[in-house]
PDB file of C-alpha atoms in Angstrom:
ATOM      1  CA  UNK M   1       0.000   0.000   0.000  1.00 60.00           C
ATOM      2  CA  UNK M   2       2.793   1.999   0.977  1.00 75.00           C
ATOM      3  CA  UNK M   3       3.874   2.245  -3.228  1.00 72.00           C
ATOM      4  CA  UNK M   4       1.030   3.193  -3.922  1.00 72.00           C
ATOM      5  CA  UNK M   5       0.292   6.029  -1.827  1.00 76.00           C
ATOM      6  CA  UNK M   6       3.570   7.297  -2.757  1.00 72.00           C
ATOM      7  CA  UNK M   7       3.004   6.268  -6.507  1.00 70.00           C
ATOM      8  CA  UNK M   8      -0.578   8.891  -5.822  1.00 65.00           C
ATOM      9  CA  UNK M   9       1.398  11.427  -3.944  1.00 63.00           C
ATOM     10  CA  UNK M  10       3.371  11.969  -7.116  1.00 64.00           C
ATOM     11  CA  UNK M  11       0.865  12.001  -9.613  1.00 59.00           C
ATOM     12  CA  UNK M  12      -0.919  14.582  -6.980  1.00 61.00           C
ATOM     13  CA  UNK M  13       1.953  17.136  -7.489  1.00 62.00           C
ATOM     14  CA  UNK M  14       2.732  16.609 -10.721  1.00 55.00           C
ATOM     15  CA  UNK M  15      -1.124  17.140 -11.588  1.00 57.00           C
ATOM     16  CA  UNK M  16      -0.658  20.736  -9.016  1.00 61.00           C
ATOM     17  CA  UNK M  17       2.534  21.540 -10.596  1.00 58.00           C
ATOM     18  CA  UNK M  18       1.398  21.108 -14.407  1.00 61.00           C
ATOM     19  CA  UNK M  19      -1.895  23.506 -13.682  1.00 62.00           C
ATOM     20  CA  UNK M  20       0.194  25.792 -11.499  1.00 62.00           C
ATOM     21  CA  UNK M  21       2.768  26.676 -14.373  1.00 65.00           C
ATOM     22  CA  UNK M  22       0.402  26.335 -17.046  1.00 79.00           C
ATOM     23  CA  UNK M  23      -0.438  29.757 -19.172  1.00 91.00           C
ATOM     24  CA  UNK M  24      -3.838  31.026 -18.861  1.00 88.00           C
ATOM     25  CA  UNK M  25      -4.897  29.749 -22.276  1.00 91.00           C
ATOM     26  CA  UNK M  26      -3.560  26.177 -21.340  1.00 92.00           C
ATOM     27  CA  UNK M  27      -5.724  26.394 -17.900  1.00 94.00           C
ATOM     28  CA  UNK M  28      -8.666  27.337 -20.220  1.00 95.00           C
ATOM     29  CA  UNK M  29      -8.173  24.234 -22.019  1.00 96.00           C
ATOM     30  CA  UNK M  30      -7.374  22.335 -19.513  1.00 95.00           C
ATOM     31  CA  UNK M  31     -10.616  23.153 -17.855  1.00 97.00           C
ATOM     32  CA  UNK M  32     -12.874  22.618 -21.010  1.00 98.00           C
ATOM     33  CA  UNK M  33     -10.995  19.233 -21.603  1.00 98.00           C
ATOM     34  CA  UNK M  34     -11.303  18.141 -17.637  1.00 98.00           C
ATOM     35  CA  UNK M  35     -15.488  19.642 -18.185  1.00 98.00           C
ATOM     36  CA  UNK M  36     -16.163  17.058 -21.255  1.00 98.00           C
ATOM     37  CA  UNK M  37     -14.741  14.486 -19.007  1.00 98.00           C
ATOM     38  CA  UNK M  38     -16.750  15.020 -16.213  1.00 98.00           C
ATOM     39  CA  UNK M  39     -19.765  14.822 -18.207  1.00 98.00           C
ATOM     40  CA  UNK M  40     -18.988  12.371 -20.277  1.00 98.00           C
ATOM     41  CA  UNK M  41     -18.631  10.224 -17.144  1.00 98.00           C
ATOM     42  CA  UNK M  42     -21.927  11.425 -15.898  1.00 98.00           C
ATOM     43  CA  UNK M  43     -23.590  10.669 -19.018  1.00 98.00           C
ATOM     44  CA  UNK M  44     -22.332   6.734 -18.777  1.00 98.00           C
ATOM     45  CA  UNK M  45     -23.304   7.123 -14.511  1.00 98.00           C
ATOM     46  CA  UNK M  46     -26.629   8.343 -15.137  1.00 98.00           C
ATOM     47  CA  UNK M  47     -27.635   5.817 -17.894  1.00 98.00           C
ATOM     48  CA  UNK M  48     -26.313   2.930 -15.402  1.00 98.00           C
ATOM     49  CA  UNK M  49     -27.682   4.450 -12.511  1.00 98.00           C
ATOM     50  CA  UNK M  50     -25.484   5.038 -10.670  1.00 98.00           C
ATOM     51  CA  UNK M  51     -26.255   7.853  -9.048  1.00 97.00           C
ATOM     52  CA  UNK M  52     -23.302   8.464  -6.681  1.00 98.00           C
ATOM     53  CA  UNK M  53     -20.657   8.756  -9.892  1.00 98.00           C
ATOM     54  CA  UNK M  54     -22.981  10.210 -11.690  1.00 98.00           C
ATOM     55  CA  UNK M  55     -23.509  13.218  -8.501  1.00 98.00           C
ATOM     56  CA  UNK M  56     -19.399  13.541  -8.317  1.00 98.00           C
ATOM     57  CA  UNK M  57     -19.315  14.084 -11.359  1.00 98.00           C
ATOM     58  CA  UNK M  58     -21.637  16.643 -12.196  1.00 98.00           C
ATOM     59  CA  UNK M  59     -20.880  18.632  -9.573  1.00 98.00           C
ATOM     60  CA  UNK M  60     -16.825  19.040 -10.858  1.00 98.00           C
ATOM     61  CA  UNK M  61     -18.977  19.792 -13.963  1.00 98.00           C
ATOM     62  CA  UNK M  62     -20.643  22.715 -12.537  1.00 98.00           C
ATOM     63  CA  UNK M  63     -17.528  23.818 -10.222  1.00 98.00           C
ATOM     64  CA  UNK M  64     -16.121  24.183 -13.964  1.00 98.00           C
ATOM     65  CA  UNK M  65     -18.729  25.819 -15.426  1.00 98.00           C
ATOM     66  CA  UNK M  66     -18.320  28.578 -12.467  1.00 98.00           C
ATOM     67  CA  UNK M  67     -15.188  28.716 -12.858  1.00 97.00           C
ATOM     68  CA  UNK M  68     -15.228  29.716 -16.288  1.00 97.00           C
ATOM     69  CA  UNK M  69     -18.240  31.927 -15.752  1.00 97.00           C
ATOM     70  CA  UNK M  70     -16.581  33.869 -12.846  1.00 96.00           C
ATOM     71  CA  UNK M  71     -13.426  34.434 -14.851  1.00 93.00           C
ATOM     72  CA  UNK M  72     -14.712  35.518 -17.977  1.00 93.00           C
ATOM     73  CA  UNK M  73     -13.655  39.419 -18.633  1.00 92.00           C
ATOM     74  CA  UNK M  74     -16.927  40.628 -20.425  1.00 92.00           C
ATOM     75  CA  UNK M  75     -15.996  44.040 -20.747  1.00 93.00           C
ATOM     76  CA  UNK M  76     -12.580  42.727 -22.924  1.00 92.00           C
ATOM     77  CA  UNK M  77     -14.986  41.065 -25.530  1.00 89.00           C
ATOM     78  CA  UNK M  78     -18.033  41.449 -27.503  1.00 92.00           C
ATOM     79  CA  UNK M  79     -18.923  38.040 -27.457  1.00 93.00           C
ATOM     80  CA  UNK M  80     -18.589  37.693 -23.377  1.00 95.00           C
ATOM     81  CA  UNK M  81     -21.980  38.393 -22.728  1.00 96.00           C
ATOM     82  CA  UNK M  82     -22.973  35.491 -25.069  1.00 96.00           C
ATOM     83  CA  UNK M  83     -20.400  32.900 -23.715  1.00 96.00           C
ATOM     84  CA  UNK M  84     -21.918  33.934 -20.014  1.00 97.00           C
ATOM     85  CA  UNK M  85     -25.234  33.388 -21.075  1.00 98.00           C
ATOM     86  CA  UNK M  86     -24.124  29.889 -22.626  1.00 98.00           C
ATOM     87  CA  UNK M  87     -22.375  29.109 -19.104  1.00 98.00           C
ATOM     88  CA  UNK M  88     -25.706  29.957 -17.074  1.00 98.00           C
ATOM     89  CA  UNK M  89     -27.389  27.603 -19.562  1.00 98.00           C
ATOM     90  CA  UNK M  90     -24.936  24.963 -18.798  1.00 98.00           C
ATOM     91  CA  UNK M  91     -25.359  25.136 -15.437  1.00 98.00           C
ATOM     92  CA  UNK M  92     -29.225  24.580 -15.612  1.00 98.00           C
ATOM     93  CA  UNK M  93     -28.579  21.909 -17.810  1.00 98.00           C
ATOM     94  CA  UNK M  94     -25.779  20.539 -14.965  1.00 98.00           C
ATOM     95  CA  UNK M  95     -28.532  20.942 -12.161  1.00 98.00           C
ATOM     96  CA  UNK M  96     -31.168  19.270 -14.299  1.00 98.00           C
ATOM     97  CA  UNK M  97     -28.932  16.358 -15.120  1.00 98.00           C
ATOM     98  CA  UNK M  98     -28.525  15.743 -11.524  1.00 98.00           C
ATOM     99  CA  UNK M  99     -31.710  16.507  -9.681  1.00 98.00           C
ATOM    100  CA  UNK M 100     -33.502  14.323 -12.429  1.00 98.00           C
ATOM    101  CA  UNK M 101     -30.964  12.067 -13.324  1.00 98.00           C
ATOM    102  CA  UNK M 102     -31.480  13.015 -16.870  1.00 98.00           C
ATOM    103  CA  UNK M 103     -28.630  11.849 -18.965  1.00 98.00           C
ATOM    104  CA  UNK M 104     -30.584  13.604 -21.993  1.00 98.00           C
ATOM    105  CA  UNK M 105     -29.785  16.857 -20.185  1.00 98.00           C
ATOM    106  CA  UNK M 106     -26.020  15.950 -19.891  1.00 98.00           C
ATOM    107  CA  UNK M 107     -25.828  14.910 -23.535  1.00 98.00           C
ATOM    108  CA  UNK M 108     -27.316  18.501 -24.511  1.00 98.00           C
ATOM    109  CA  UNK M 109     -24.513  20.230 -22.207  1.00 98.00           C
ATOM    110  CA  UNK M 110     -21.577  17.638 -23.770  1.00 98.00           C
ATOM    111  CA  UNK M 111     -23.080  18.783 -27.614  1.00 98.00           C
ATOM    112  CA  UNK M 112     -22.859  22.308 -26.167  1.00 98.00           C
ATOM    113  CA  UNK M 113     -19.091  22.214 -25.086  1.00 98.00           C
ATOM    114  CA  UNK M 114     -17.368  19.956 -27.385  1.00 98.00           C
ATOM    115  CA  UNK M 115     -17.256  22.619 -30.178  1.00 98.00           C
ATOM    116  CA  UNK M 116     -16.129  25.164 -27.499  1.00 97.00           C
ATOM    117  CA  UNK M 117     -13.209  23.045 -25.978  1.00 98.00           C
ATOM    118  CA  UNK M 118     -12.032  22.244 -29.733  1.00 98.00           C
ATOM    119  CA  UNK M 119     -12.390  26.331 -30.402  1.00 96.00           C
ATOM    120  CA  UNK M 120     -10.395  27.174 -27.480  1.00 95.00           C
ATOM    121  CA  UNK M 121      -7.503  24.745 -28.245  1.00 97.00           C
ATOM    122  CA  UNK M 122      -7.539  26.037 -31.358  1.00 97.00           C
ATOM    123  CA  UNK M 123      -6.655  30.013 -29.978  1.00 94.00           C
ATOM    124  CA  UNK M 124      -4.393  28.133 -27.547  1.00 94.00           C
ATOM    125  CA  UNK M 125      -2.610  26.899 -30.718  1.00 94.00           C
ATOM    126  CA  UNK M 126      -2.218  30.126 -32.369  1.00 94.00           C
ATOM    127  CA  UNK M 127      -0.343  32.232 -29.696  1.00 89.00           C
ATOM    128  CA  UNK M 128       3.239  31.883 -29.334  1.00 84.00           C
ATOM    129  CA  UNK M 129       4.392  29.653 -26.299  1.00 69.00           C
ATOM    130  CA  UNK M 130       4.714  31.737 -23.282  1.00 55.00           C
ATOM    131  CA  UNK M 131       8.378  32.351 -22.405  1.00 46.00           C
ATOM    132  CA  UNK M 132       7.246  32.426 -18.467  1.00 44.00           C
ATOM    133  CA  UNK M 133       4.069  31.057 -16.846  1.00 47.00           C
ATOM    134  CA  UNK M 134       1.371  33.453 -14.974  1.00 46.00           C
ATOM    135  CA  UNK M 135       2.388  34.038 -11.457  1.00 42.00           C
ATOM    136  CA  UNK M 136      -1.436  33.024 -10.597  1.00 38.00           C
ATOM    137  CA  UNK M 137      -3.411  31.221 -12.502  1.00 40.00           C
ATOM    138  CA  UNK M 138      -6.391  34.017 -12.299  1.00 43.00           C
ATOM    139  CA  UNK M 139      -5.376  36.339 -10.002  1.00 43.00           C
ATOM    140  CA  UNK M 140      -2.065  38.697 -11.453  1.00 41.00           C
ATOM    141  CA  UNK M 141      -2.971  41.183 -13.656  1.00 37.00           C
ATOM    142  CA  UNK M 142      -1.212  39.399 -16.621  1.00 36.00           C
ATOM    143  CA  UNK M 143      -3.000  36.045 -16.187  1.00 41.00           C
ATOM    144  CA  UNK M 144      -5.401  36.802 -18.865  1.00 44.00           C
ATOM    145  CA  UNK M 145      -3.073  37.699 -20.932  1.00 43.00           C
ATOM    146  CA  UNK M 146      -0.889  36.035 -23.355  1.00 44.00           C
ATOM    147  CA  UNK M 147       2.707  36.134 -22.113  1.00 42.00           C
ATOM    148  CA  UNK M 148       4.979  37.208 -24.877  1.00 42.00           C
ATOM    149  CA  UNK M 149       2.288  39.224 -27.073  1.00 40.00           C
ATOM    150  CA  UNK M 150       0.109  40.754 -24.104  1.00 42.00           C
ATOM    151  CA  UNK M 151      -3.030  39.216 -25.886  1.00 44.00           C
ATOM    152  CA  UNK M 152      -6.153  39.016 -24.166  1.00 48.00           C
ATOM    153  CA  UNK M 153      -7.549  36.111 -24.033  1.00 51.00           C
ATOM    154  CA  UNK M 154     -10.701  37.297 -22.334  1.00 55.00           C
ATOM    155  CA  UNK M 155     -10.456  35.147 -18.917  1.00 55.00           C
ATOM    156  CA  UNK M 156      -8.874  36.598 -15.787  1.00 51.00           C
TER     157      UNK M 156
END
């Protein structure tokens, strides 16, 4: 047992470490990749019941969805209002997949996000690498901000 909490332990802090450096338009993907998860595994939870999984799971799902909410800079982008709206819907769609164990609910929110989490990998891709990560991941004035251009990205 001993390995293996040891063998976890690492993981753990490699897992902290590699969202800790990451640049704010990796921790945006990283957050829409970790959100399709989540409800991916809901989905499969809720259609075999199992209600537990399917609960853990869709509650990451909406600590992501506020996440992304509460970080999004609408008065950097036209389209912010838009994307907020979208996240509030999500959200409902979250709640409803849970308190009616409605896997039709969590399909809608996966068909929602999957063109979003491809759209935002593909800005990631299209900025230059980031010569230094953000200090915090949404707190320093910068973390919104592409590195080496000064981009915006829209997310604090």
């Amino acid at each position: 047992m001993n390995l293996l909490n040891s063998a976890a332990a690492k993981l753990s802090a490699y897992n902290r470490d590699s969202v800790l450096s990451a640049s704010p338009a990796r921790l945006v993907t990283m957050l829409y990749d970790r959100l399709v998860l989540d409800l991916t595994r809901a989905e499969e939870a809720l259609r075999a019941q199992n209600w537990p999984t399917a609960w853990e799971n869709l509650r990451h799902a909406d600590q992501i969805v506020a996440e992304l909410a509460s970080s999004l800079k609408v008065d950097v982008w036209d389209g912010a209002d838009g994307l907020l709206q979208l996240y509030g819907y999500l959200a409902d769609l979250i709640v409803a997949g849970t308190v009616d164990h409605d896997a039709s609910k969590v399909r809608e929110a996966i068909e929602l996000v999957e063109p979003l989490r491809l759209a935002w990998h593909e800005a990631a891709a299209s900025l230059p690498a980031a010569s230094a990560p953000a200090h915090s991941p949404f707190g320093d004035a910068v973390a919104g901000a592409d590195q080496d251009t000064g981009r915006d990205l829209g997310v604090a």
